[in-house]
Coordinates of C-alpha atoms (C1' of nucleotides) in Angstrom, one line a residue:
Chain A
M1444 CA -0.3 0.4 -0.1
N1445 CA 2.7 2.9 1.0
A1446 CA 4.7 1.8 -0.9
D1447 CA 6.8 5.7 -1.2
F1448 CA 9.1 4.5 1.4
R1449 CA 11.6 2.1 -0.7
T1450 CA 12.2 4.7 -3.1
R1451 CA 16.1 4.0 -1.7
I1452 CA 19.1 3.1 -3.2
E1453 CA 22.1 3.0 -1.1
N1454 CA 25.0 1.7 -2.7
E1455 CA 26.0 0.7 0.3
R1456 CA 29.8 -0.4 0.1
F1457 CA 30.0 -0.5 -3.3
L1458 CA 33.4 -0.3 -3.9
V1459 CA 34.4 3.3 -6.1
V1460 CA 36.4 4.1 -8.5
P1461 CA 38.5 6.9 -8.5
K1462 CA 36.9 10.1 -10.4
A1463 CA 36.8 13.0 -9.4
S1464 CA 36.4 12.4 -5.7
T1465 CA 33.5 14.4 -4.3
K1466 CA 35.5 16.7 -1.5
A1467 CA 34.2 16.9 1.4
Q1468 CA 33.4 20.4 1.8
V1469 CA 35.9 21.2 5.4
I1470 CA 34.7 23.6 7.8
F1471 CA 36.3 25.8 10.2
V1472 CA 34.3 26.3 14.2
V1473 CA 35.6 29.0 16.8
E1474 CA 33.4 27.4 20.0
D1475 CA 34.9 27.6 23.1
D1476 CA 32.1 25.7 25.0
A1477 CA 33.9 22.8 24.3
D1478 CA 30.5 20.7 24.6
I1479 CA 28.8 22.4 21.9
L1480 CA 31.6 22.8 19.7
R1481 CA 31.2 18.4 19.7
L1482 CA 27.4 19.3 19.1
I1483 CA 28.1 21.4 15.9
Q1484 CA 30.7 18.8 14.8
H1485 CA 28.2 16.2 15.1
H1486 CA 25.6 17.1 13.4
L1487 CA 27.8 18.5 10.8
K1488 CA 28.8 15.3 10.9
S1489 CA 25.9 13.2 9.9
A1490 CA 25.1 16.1 7.5
G1491 CA 28.6 15.4 5.6
F1492 CA 30.3 17.8 6.3
E1493 CA 34.7 17.9 7.2
V1494 CA 34.9 19.7 10.6
V1495 CA 37.3 21.4 12.5
G1496 CA 36.7 23.3 16.3
F1497 CA 39.3 25.0 17.4
P1498 CA 38.3 26.7 21.4
T1499 CA 39.8 30.1 20.5
S1500 CA 40.3 31.9 18.2
S1501 CA 43.4 31.4 17.9
G1502 CA 45.5 30.0 14.9
A1503 CA 41.9 29.3 13.2
L1504 CA 43.7 31.9 10.8
E1505 CA 46.7 30.8 10.0
Q1506 CA 45.3 26.3 9.3
A1507 CA 42.3 28.0 7.2
A1508 CA 45.7 30.2 4.9
R1509 CA 46.5 26.5 4.3
Q1510 CA 43.6 24.5 4.7
H1511 CA 41.1 26.4 2.5
P1512 CA 37.3 26.1 4.2
A1513 CA 34.7 26.5 2.8
L1514 CA 33.0 28.6 5.6
F1515 CA 33.5 29.3 9.2
L1516 CA 31.1 29.2 11.8
L1517 CA 32.3 31.5 14.7
D1518 CA 31.2 32.5 18.4
I1519 CA 30.9 35.5 18.7
M1520 CA 31.2 35.0 22.5
L1521 CA 35.1 34.3 22.8
P1522 CA 37.7 34.1 25.2
G1523 CA 40.4 36.4 23.8
E1524 CA 40.3 37.7 20.2
S1525 CA 36.1 37.6 19.9
G1526 CA 34.6 36.1 16.8
L1527 CA 34.0 39.3 15.6
D1528 CA 37.2 40.7 15.2
L1529 CA 37.8 37.1 13.2
C1530 CA 35.5 37.4 11.3
R1531 CA 37.4 41.4 10.0
R1532 CA 40.6 40.1 10.0
I1533 CA 39.2 37.1 7.4
R1534 CA 37.5 39.4 5.5
Q1535 CA 41.1 41.2 5.1
N1536 CA 42.8 38.0 3.7
H1537 CA 43.0 38.4 0.5
K1538 CA 43.5 33.9 0.6
L1539 CA 39.9 34.0 2.7
E1540 CA 38.4 36.9 2.3
M1541 CA 35.4 35.4 -0.1
T1542 CA 35.0 32.4 2.2
P1543 CA 31.4 33.0 3.7
V1544 CA 31.4 33.0 7.7
V1545 CA 28.8 32.6 9.7
F1546 CA 27.7 33.7 13.5
L1547 CA 26.7 31.7 16.4
T1548 CA 25.6 33.8 19.1
A1549 CA 23.4 33.8 21.7
K1550 CA 19.5 34.7 22.2
G1551 CA 19.4 38.5 22.8
E1552 CA 22.2 39.4 21.7
E1553 CA 21.3 41.7 19.2
A1554 CA 23.4 43.8 19.3
D1555 CA 26.5 42.0 17.8
R1556 CA 24.2 40.5 15.5
V1557 CA 23.9 43.5 13.5
A1558 CA 27.7 44.2 13.9
G1559 CA 28.4 41.4 12.6
L1560 CA 25.7 41.7 9.2
E1561 CA 28.0 44.9 8.9
L1562 CA 31.2 43.1 9.1
G1563 CA 30.1 40.8 6.1
A1564 CA 28.1 38.1 7.3
D1565 CA 26.0 35.8 5.4
D1566 CA 24.2 34.4 8.3
Y1567 CA 24.0 34.4 11.3
I1568 CA 22.5 31.8 14.0
V1569 CA 20.7 31.7 18.0
K1570 CA 21.9 29.9 20.0
P1571 CA 19.8 27.5 20.9
F1572 CA 19.3 26.4 17.4
S1573 CA 18.0 23.3 15.8
P1574 CA 20.4 21.0 14.7
R1575 CA 17.9 21.1 11.2
E1576 CA 18.3 25.2 11.0
L1577 CA 21.8 24.8 11.9
I1578 CA 22.4 22.8 8.2
A1579 CA 19.9 24.4 6.5
R1580 CA 21.7 28.2 7.1
I1581 CA 24.8 26.4 6.3
R1582 CA 24.0 25.0 3.8
A1583 CA 21.8 27.9 2.1
V1584 CA 24.5 30.3 2.5
L1585 CA 27.3 27.6 0.6
R1586 CA 24.8 27.8 -2.3
R1587 CA 24.1 31.0 -2.2
T1588 CA 28.4 31.7 -1.8
Q1589 CA 29.9 28.6 -3.9
R1590 CA 28.5 29.3 -7.5
P1591 CA 30.3 32.7 -8.7
E1592 CA 30.2 31.1 -12.3
K1593 CA 26.6 30.0 -12.0
P1594 CA 25.7 29.7 -15.6
A1595 CA 22.7 32.2 -16.3
I1596 CA 22.0 30.2 -18.7
I1597 CA 21.7 26.3 -19.5
Q1598 CA 20.8 25.2 -23.0
I1599 CA 20.9 21.2 -23.3
G1600 CA 19.6 20.3 -26.9
E1601 CA 15.7 22.6 -27.8
L1602 CA 16.2 23.7 -24.2
E1603 CA 16.8 27.2 -23.0
I1604 CA 16.7 27.4 -18.8
N1605 CA 17.3 31.5 -17.8
G1606 CA 18.6 31.7 -14.8
E1607 CA 18.2 35.6 -14.8
A1608 CA 15.2 36.0 -15.9
M1609 CA 14.0 32.3 -14.5
S1610 CA 12.4 31.6 -17.9
I1611 CA 12.6 29.0 -19.7
S1612 CA 11.6 28.2 -23.5
V1613 CA 11.4 25.4 -25.4
G1614 CA 13.2 25.6 -29.6
G1615 CA 13.0 29.9 -29.1
A1616 CA 9.0 29.9 -28.0
P1617 CA 9.3 30.5 -24.6
V1618 CA 7.2 28.6 -21.9
S1619 CA 5.1 29.3 -18.9
T1620 CA 5.9 27.1 -16.1
T1621 CA 5.0 27.7 -12.3
P1622 CA 7.8 28.1 -9.2
T1623 CA 7.8 24.6 -8.1
E1624 CA 7.7 23.9 -11.7
Y1625 CA 10.9 25.9 -12.4
R1626 CA 13.0 25.0 -8.9
L1627 CA 12.8 21.5 -10.3
L1628 CA 13.5 21.2 -13.6
E1629 CA 16.4 24.0 -13.6
Y1630 CA 18.0 21.6 -10.6
L1631 CA 17.5 19.0 -13.0
A1632 CA 18.2 20.4 -15.6
S1633 CA 21.9 22.1 -13.5
H1634 CA 22.7 18.7 -12.7
A1635 CA 22.2 17.3 -16.1
G1636 CA 22.8 13.1 -16.0
R1637 CA 23.4 13.2 -12.3
V1638 CA 19.6 10.7 -11.0
F1639 CA 18.2 11.7 -8.2
T1640 CA 15.5 9.8 -5.8
R1641 CA 12.7 11.6 -4.8
D1642 CA 13.6 12.4 -1.6
Q1643 CA 16.7 13.8 -2.8
L1644 CA 15.0 16.2 -4.6
L1645 CA 12.4 17.0 -1.7
D1646 CA 16.0 18.1 -0.2
A1647 CA 16.7 20.1 -3.0
V1648 CA 13.7 21.7 -4.4
W1649 CA 11.1 21.5 -1.3
R1650 CA 13.3 23.0 1.5
D1651 CA 12.1 23.7 4.3
S1652 CA 8.3 21.9 3.5
H1653 CA 9.1 18.0 3.9
F1654 CA 5.3 17.5 4.5
V1655 CA 4.9 16.8 1.1
T1656 CA 4.6 13.1 -0.5
L1657 CA 6.9 11.6 -2.4
R1658 CA 4.1 11.3 -5.6
S1659 CA 3.8 14.6 -5.4
I1660 CA 6.6 14.6 -7.3
D1661 CA 5.6 13.0 -10.6
V1662 CA 2.6 14.7 -10.9
F1663 CA 5.5 18.0 -11.4
V1664 CA 7.3 16.1 -13.3
R1665 CA 4.5 14.9 -15.4
R1666 CA 3.4 18.4 -16.3
L1667 CA 7.1 19.0 -16.8
R1668 CA 6.9 17.0 -19.1
E1669 CA 4.0 17.7 -21.2
K1670 CA 6.0 21.5 -21.9
I1671 CA 8.7 20.6 -22.2
E1672 CA 9.0 17.6 -23.9
P1673 CA 8.2 17.0 -27.9
D1674 CA 6.6 13.9 -26.9
P1675 CA 6.2 13.8 -23.6
E1676 CA 5.6 9.5 -23.5
H1677 CA 8.8 9.4 -24.7
P1678 CA 11.1 11.7 -22.9
L1679 CA 13.7 13.2 -24.2
Y1680 CA 15.3 15.3 -21.4
L1681 CA 13.1 13.9 -18.6
K1682 CA 13.9 10.3 -17.4
T1683 CA 11.5 8.2 -15.2
V1684 CA 14.5 5.6 -13.5
R1685 CA 12.8 2.7 -12.7
G1686 CA 12.9 1.8 -8.7
V1687 CA 14.4 5.4 -8.0
G1688 CA 13.4 8.7 -9.4
Y1689 CA 14.2 10.7 -12.4
R1690 CA 17.0 11.9 -14.0
F1691 CA 17.7 15.0 -16.4
E1692 CA 19.5 13.6 -19.7
R1693 CA 22.7 15.1 -20.1
S1694 CA 23.1 14.5 -24.0
A1695 CA 20.0 15.6 -25.5
A1696 CA 21.3 15.3 -28.6
G1697 CA 18.3 13.3 -31.0
E1698 CA 17.2 10.3 -29.7
S1699 CA 13.4 9.9 -30.0
A1700 CA 12.0 6.5 -29.7
S1701 CA 13.5 3.3 -28.6
A1702 CA 13.5 -0.7 -28.5
Chain B
M240 CA -6.7 4.7 2.0
N241 CA -8.3 1.5 2.3
A242 CA -6.6 -0.1 4.9
D243 CA -7.5 -2.5 7.2
F244 CA -7.9 -2.0 11.1
R245 CA -5.5 -4.4 12.7
T246 CA -5.7 -4.5 15.9
R247 CA -2.6 -7.4 16.6
I248 CA -0.1 -4.9 15.0
E249 CA 2.4 -7.2 17.6
N250 CA 1.9 -9.7 15.9
E251 CA 2.6 -8.7 12.5
R252 CA 6.0 -10.2 12.8
F253 CA 4.6 -13.7 12.4
L254 CA 2.4 -12.7 9.6
V255 CA 6.2 -11.3 7.7
V256 CA 5.5 -11.8 3.7
P257 CA 8.5 -10.4 2.2
K258 CA 7.5 -7.7 -0.8
A259 CA 9.9 -5.5 -1.0
S260 CA 14.0 -6.5 -2.2
T261 CA 14.2 -3.2 0.2
K262 CA 15.7 -3.3 3.8
A263 CA 12.5 -2.0 6.6
Q264 CA 14.5 0.3 8.6
V265 CA 14.4 -0.1 12.6
I266 CA 13.5 2.6 15.0
F267 CA 13.4 2.3 18.2
V268 CA 11.0 4.7 20.4
V269 CA 11.1 5.2 24.3
E270 CA 7.5 6.5 25.3
D271 CA 5.3 5.5 28.8
D272 CA 1.8 6.3 27.6
A273 CA 1.1 2.8 25.7
D274 CA -1.8 4.6 24.0
I275 CA 1.0 6.7 22.7
L276 CA 3.0 4.1 21.7
R277 CA 0.9 1.8 20.1
L278 CA 0.2 5.3 17.9
I279 CA 3.3 5.6 17.1
Q280 CA 4.6 2.1 16.5
H281 CA 1.5 2.2 14.2
H282 CA 1.8 4.8 12.4
L283 CA 5.8 3.9 11.8
K284 CA 4.6 0.5 9.9
S285 CA 2.6 1.6 7.8
A286 CA 5.4 4.0 6.1
G287 CA 7.0 1.6 6.1
F288 CA 9.2 1.5 8.7
E289 CA 9.7 -1.7 11.8
V290 CA 9.3 -0.2 15.2
V291 CA 10.8 -1.2 18.0
G292 CA 8.7 0.0 21.5
F293 CA 9.6 0.0 24.6
P294 CA 8.1 1.5 28.4
T295 CA 11.1 2.8 29.5
S296 CA 14.3 3.2 28.9
S297 CA 15.8 0.2 30.6
G298 CA 17.3 -1.6 28.1
A299 CA 16.6 0.1 25.3
L300 CA 20.1 1.3 25.0
E301 CA 21.9 -2.9 25.7
Q302 CA 18.7 -3.8 22.9
A303 CA 19.7 -0.4 20.1
A304 CA 23.5 -2.0 20.6
R305 CA 22.9 -5.4 18.9
Q306 CA 20.7 -4.1 16.5
H307 CA 21.6 -1.0 15.5
P308 CA 18.4 1.5 14.7
A309 CA 18.1 3.7 12.3
L310 CA 17.0 6.4 14.5
F311 CA 15.4 6.9 18.0
L312 CA 12.6 8.2 19.4
L313 CA 12.2 9.6 22.6
D314 CA 9.8 10.8 25.2
I315 CA 11.0 13.1 27.4
M316 CA 9.3 12.8 30.5
L317 CA 9.6 8.9 32.0
P318 CA 9.7 6.9 34.8
G319 CA 12.7 5.9 35.8
E320 CA 15.7 6.8 33.8
S321 CA 14.2 9.5 31.4
G322 CA 14.5 10.0 27.8
L323 CA 17.2 13.6 28.2
D324 CA 19.4 11.0 30.4
L325 CA 18.9 8.5 28.3
C326 CA 20.2 10.6 24.7
R327 CA 23.2 11.0 26.2
R328 CA 23.9 7.7 27.7
I329 CA 23.4 6.6 23.5
R330 CA 25.5 9.9 23.2
Q331 CA 28.3 8.4 24.8
N332 CA 27.8 5.2 23.1
H333 CA 30.5 4.1 20.0
K334 CA 28.6 1.7 18.6
L335 CA 25.6 5.1 18.6
E336 CA 26.8 8.0 18.4
M337 CA 26.1 9.1 15.9
T338 CA 22.7 7.2 15.5
P339 CA 20.0 10.1 14.8
V340 CA 17.4 11.1 18.2
V341 CA 14.1 12.5 18.2
F342 CA 12.6 13.7 21.5
L343 CA 8.7 13.7 22.0
T344 CA 7.9 17.3 24.2
A345 CA 4.7 18.1 25.4
K346 CA 3.4 21.0 24.3
G347 CA 4.9 24.0 26.4
E348 CA 8.7 22.1 27.7
E349 CA 10.4 24.8 26.2
A350 CA 13.7 24.1 28.5
D351 CA 13.1 20.5 28.0
R352 CA 13.4 21.3 24.4
V353 CA 16.4 22.8 24.6
A354 CA 18.1 21.0 26.9
G355 CA 17.2 18.1 24.1
L356 CA 18.8 20.7 21.2
E357 CA 21.5 21.2 23.4
L358 CA 22.0 17.2 24.2
G359 CA 22.7 16.8 20.5
A360 CA 18.9 15.3 18.9
D361 CA 18.1 15.8 15.9
D362 CA 14.8 17.5 15.9
Y363 CA 12.1 17.1 18.8
I364 CA 8.1 16.9 17.5
V365 CA 5.8 18.7 19.9
K366 CA 2.6 16.4 21.1
P367 CA -0.2 16.5 20.0
F368 CA 1.5 16.1 16.8
S369 CA -0.4 14.8 13.6
P370 CA 0.9 11.4 11.9
R371 CA 2.0 12.9 8.8
E372 CA 4.9 15.5 10.4
L373 CA 5.5 12.0 12.7
I374 CA 6.5 10.3 10.2
A375 CA 7.9 13.2 6.9
R376 CA 10.7 14.6 10.3
I377 CA 11.3 11.6 10.9
R378 CA 11.6 10.8 7.5
A379 CA 14.1 13.9 7.0
V380 CA 16.1 13.3 10.2
L381 CA 16.8 9.9 8.1
R382 CA 17.8 12.0 4.7
R383 CA 19.9 14.0 6.7
T384 CA 22.0 11.8 8.6
Q385 CA 22.2 8.3 5.9
R386 CA 24.0 10.3 3.3
P387 CA 24.3 7.8 0.8
E388 CA 28.2 6.4 -1.3
K389 CA 29.2 8.8 -4.1
P390 CA 29.2 7.2 -6.6
A391 CA 31.7 6.5 -9.8
I392 CA 32.1 5.1 -12.9
I393 CA 33.8 1.8 -13.1
Q394 CA 35.4 0.9 -17.0
I395 CA 36.5 -2.6 -18.1
G396 CA 36.7 -3.6 -21.4
E397 CA 33.7 -1.8 -23.5
L398 CA 31.6 -2.1 -20.2
E399 CA 30.6 0.8 -18.1
I400 CA 28.5 1.8 -15.6
N401 CA 28.5 5.0 -14.5
G402 CA 26.8 5.2 -11.3
E403 CA 26.0 8.9 -11.1
A404 CA 23.3 8.5 -13.8
M405 CA 22.9 4.7 -13.0
S406 CA 23.4 3.9 -16.6
I407 CA 25.1 1.7 -18.2
S408 CA 26.4 1.4 -21.7
V409 CA 29.1 -1.2 -23.6
G410 CA 30.7 0.4 -26.2
G411 CA 29.7 3.9 -26.3
A412 CA 26.1 2.9 -26.8
P413 CA 23.6 3.1 -23.6
V414 CA 22.0 -0.4 -21.9
S415 CA 18.8 -0.3 -20.6
T416 CA 19.0 -2.4 -17.0
T417 CA 16.4 -2.8 -14.8
P418 CA 16.4 -1.9 -11.3
T419 CA 18.3 -5.3 -9.7
E420 CA 20.1 -6.0 -13.1
Y421 CA 22.0 -3.1 -12.4
R422 CA 22.9 -3.5 -8.8
L423 CA 23.4 -7.6 -9.5
L424 CA 26.3 -5.8 -12.6
E425 CA 27.4 -3.3 -10.2
Y426 CA 28.5 -4.8 -7.5
L427 CA 29.8 -7.8 -9.7
A428 CA 32.0 -5.7 -11.7
S429 CA 33.2 -3.7 -8.5
H430 CA 34.6 -6.9 -7.1
A431 CA 36.0 -7.8 -10.7
G432 CA 37.9 -10.6 -10.3
R433 CA 36.7 -12.3 -6.8
V434 CA 34.4 -15.3 -7.4
F435 CA 31.4 -15.3 -4.9
T436 CA 28.5 -17.7 -4.0
R437 CA 24.8 -17.4 -4.8
D438 CA 24.1 -16.7 -1.2
Q439 CA 26.8 -14.5 -1.1
L440 CA 25.2 -12.8 -4.1
L441 CA 21.8 -12.8 -2.2
D442 CA 22.7 -10.5 0.6
A443 CA 24.9 -8.0 -1.1
V444 CA 21.9 -6.7 -4.3
W445 CA 18.5 -8.4 -2.4
R446 CA 20.0 -7.3 1.0
D447 CA 17.1 -8.2 3.1
S448 CA 15.0 -11.2 1.4
H449 CA 17.0 -14.0 1.7
F450 CA 13.0 -15.3 0.5
V451 CA 14.3 -15.7 -2.7
T452 CA 15.5 -18.1 -4.3
L453 CA 19.1 -19.6 -5.1
R454 CA 18.0 -19.9 -9.0
S455 CA 16.6 -16.4 -10.0
I456 CA 19.8 -15.0 -9.8
D457 CA 21.0 -17.3 -12.9
V458 CA 18.5 -16.0 -14.9
F459 CA 19.2 -12.5 -13.7
V460 CA 22.5 -13.7 -14.8
R461 CA 21.3 -14.3 -18.3
R462 CA 19.6 -11.3 -19.1
L463 CA 22.5 -9.2 -17.5
R464 CA 25.0 -11.4 -20.6
E465 CA 22.3 -10.4 -22.7
K466 CA 22.5 -7.2 -22.4
I467 CA 26.1 -6.8 -22.0
E468 CA 28.0 -10.0 -23.7
P469 CA 28.9 -9.4 -27.6
D470 CA 28.2 -13.3 -27.3
P471 CA 26.1 -14.4 -24.7
E472 CA 27.3 -17.5 -25.2
H473 CA 30.6 -17.6 -24.5
P474 CA 30.6 -14.5 -21.6
L475 CA 33.1 -11.9 -21.6
Y476 CA 32.6 -10.6 -18.9
L477 CA 29.9 -12.7 -16.7
K478 CA 32.0 -15.9 -16.5
T479 CA 30.1 -18.9 -15.1
V480 CA 32.0 -20.5 -12.0
R481 CA 30.4 -24.4 -12.0
G482 CA 29.5 -25.3 -8.6
V483 CA 30.7 -22.3 -7.1
G484 CA 29.0 -19.1 -8.7
Y485 CA 30.3 -16.1 -10.5
R486 CA 32.9 -13.7 -11.6
F487 CA 33.9 -10.9 -13.5
E488 CA 36.8 -10.8 -15.3
R489 CA 38.7 -8.5 -14.5
S490 CA 41.0 -8.7 -17.4
A491 CA 38.3 -8.6 -19.9
A492 CA 40.5 -6.3 -23.0
G493 CA 40.1 -8.9 -25.2
E494 CA 37.5 -8.7 -28.4
S495 CA 36.9 -11.3 -29.7
A496 CA 34.8 -14.8 -28.7
S497 CA 35.5 -17.8 -30.6
A498 CA 37.5 -17.6 -33.3
Chain C
dC440 C1' 29.5 -43.8 -22.4
dG441 C1' 26.5 -43.2 -19.5
dC442 C1' 24.6 -40.9 -14.6
dG443 C1' 23.8 -37.9 -11.8
dA444 C1' 24.3 -32.4 -11.1
dC445 C1' 24.6 -27.6 -12.3
dA446 C1' 23.7 -23.8 -15.4
dG447 C1' 20.9 -22.3 -19.8
dT448 C1' 16.1 -20.7 -21.4
dG449 C1' 11.5 -19.6 -22.2
dA450 C1' 7.6 -18.8 -20.7
dA451 C1' 3.7 -17.3 -18.1
dG452 C1' 1.3 -15.1 -12.6
dA453 C1' 2.5 -12.4 -9.5
dT454 C1' 3.7 -8.3 -7.7
dT455 C1' 5.7 -3.4 -7.8
dC456 C1' 6.6 0.9 -9.7
dT457 C1' 5.3 5.6 -12.5
dG458 C1' 1.5 7.9 -15.9
dT459 C1' -2.4 10.4 -14.9
dG460 C1' -7.1 13.0 -14.2
dA461 C1' -9.5 14.5 -11.1
dA462 C1' -10.2 16.8 -7.5
dA463 C1' -9.3 18.9 -2.8
dA464 C1' -6.4 21.7 -0.4
dA465 C1' -3.2 26.2 0.3
dG466 C1' -2.2 30.6 -1.8
dA467 C1' -1.8 34.6 -4.4
dG468 C1' -4.4 38.9 -5.1
dG469 C1' -8.8 41.9 -5.8
Chain D
dC1217 C1' -15.0 37.1 1.4
dC1218 C1' -14.6 35.7 -3.8
dT1219 C1' -11.8 33.6 -8.3
dC1220 C1' -8.0 32.6 -9.9
dT1221 C1' -3.6 30.3 -10.0
dT1222 C1' -0.3 26.5 -7.7
dT1223 C1' 0.5 22.8 -5.1
dT1224 C1' -0.9 18.7 -3.1
dT1225 C1' -3.3 14.2 -2.2
dC1226 C1' -5.6 10.0 -4.7
dA1227 C1' -7.1 5.9 -6.8
dC1228 C1' -6.8 3.2 -10.5
dA1229 C1' -4.7 1.5 -14.8
dG1230 C1' -0.9 -0.2 -17.7
dA1231 C1' 3.7 -0.7 -17.9
dA1232 C1' 7.5 -2.9 -16.0
dT1233 C1' 9.6 -5.7 -13.1
dC1234 C1' 10.3 -9.8 -10.7
dT1235 C1' 9.9 -14.5 -9.1
dT1236 C1' 9.5 -19.2 -9.9
dC1237 C1' 9.0 -23.0 -12.5
dA1238 C1' 10.2 -26.9 -16.3
dC1239 C1' 12.9 -28.5 -18.8
dT1240 C1' 17.3 -28.5 -21.7
dG1241 C1' 21.9 -29.1 -22.6
dT1242 C1' 26.4 -29.3 -19.7
dC1243 C1' 29.5 -31.2 -17.2
dG1244 C1' 32.8 -34.0 -14.3
dC1245 C1' 33.4 -37.6 -13.3
dG1246 C1' 33.8 -43.2 -12.3

DNA sequence: CGCGACAGTGAAGATTCTGTGAAAAAGAGG
DNA sequence: CCTCTTTTTCACAGAATCTTCACTGTCGCG
């Protein structure tokens, strides 16, 4: 009856032959409270990040210059140099100035928060925070900052996705989509060639509201097919991967129906 | 939803007949109110999870160490050891420290919630909750926590297995496979050169359901041969090891099959 | 040279999964 | 408060896939 649940295909211990190894992103955390530090490390790790923790800001900058973390997570109140000061130094360092910074603030330190944002922080998280919020915000910041070269326009076959205008056209003819349709298509197209389970798509496209049935995705795929596929019954772009999920075909050259 | 009421939820484990080739994830629930516990069990089960319930925290940790649940769902207020304490012990246990914990809190226990989060809980659910929210949150936590291995590309001879796209091609020509065919081939290919008995293959590729005839594997091997072998009668890749099982030939360089 | 065990084959039945149409629910604007 | 758009759910039907089974062909060995 409810078959939705089992859409997960774990590649468990399938050995993997070298290819572009997906490097886990490194996050530097500076937090003096050992318990909280451990907590943060735990959550970030289980979210797939690599974490380097520091009890004080001393040494963090130097190591960062070598290791180039993807993001700094700084407590504002620190013994010795404060998080704000560290942030300032990060912003002045040529190699690190583009690295995003997220602040941790205790409830009520409104003033600090403002100061932090003025220093060029990318976000702030108020303690106590939920793990979900922590991960979500960090991912959001990374998403935002980490693609300087995100192509504004994706072109695959006849299909064109204009990220700036948030518009879509097929063979030159504009196609109107609803917001969610657009996000789904953009996500799949910008990761063309890769399979996504419905779970993953929910995570990526629906963001926070996970209160949606997995099957809803099928409906959006259908409607997108009706809009962009020459023949919705034999999709050129939006392929079904049975038992797994969906994939945007990378090379939508000219294959049509097959055996 | 034409589901019938089954009042004998707890007896169901005796009736279970394997249906899917996917492994049900086990969730440990600790909740002292028998009604609520039963309710939760019911909902989780119909969402496809396997559930083990405890009225108190005693014994839960020990059994968990053996059974490795995918997630803990803990009421905070418990007779005897509280959920918070249990969580603390979970986090200190080497084998279980990565296991996600979700708390159940009564409305208004804001303080508990904060404490829970600081202890490393991954989420909390406020009673009374809707079944949908319960499922959605648990799924969200599981999604976030257990991230699948990263795929890659395996190439042997003319054969190419793209783990990212979950697609297979021979000599550049794409070959469509069913999910199980794909898993079997990927498993064999990624352990090329090694012989596997049918039992081992069932274990690895079919996961839980050992309720499948060993001979079924022969059928899958046959169909894979038809798809990837130049000459299915004289396999280049998928070799039979008589009396034992199958092996994926490591060096399938030689093109010609027969004279 | 024949026997028994084991593997390959074809097809049929059972089961699961996705596509679809329609309708309810949730938002957005007036 | 009402109307229009978008999102989400639902139930069913048709496909695709899995599994079994009976039969045939092959291999190894005495």
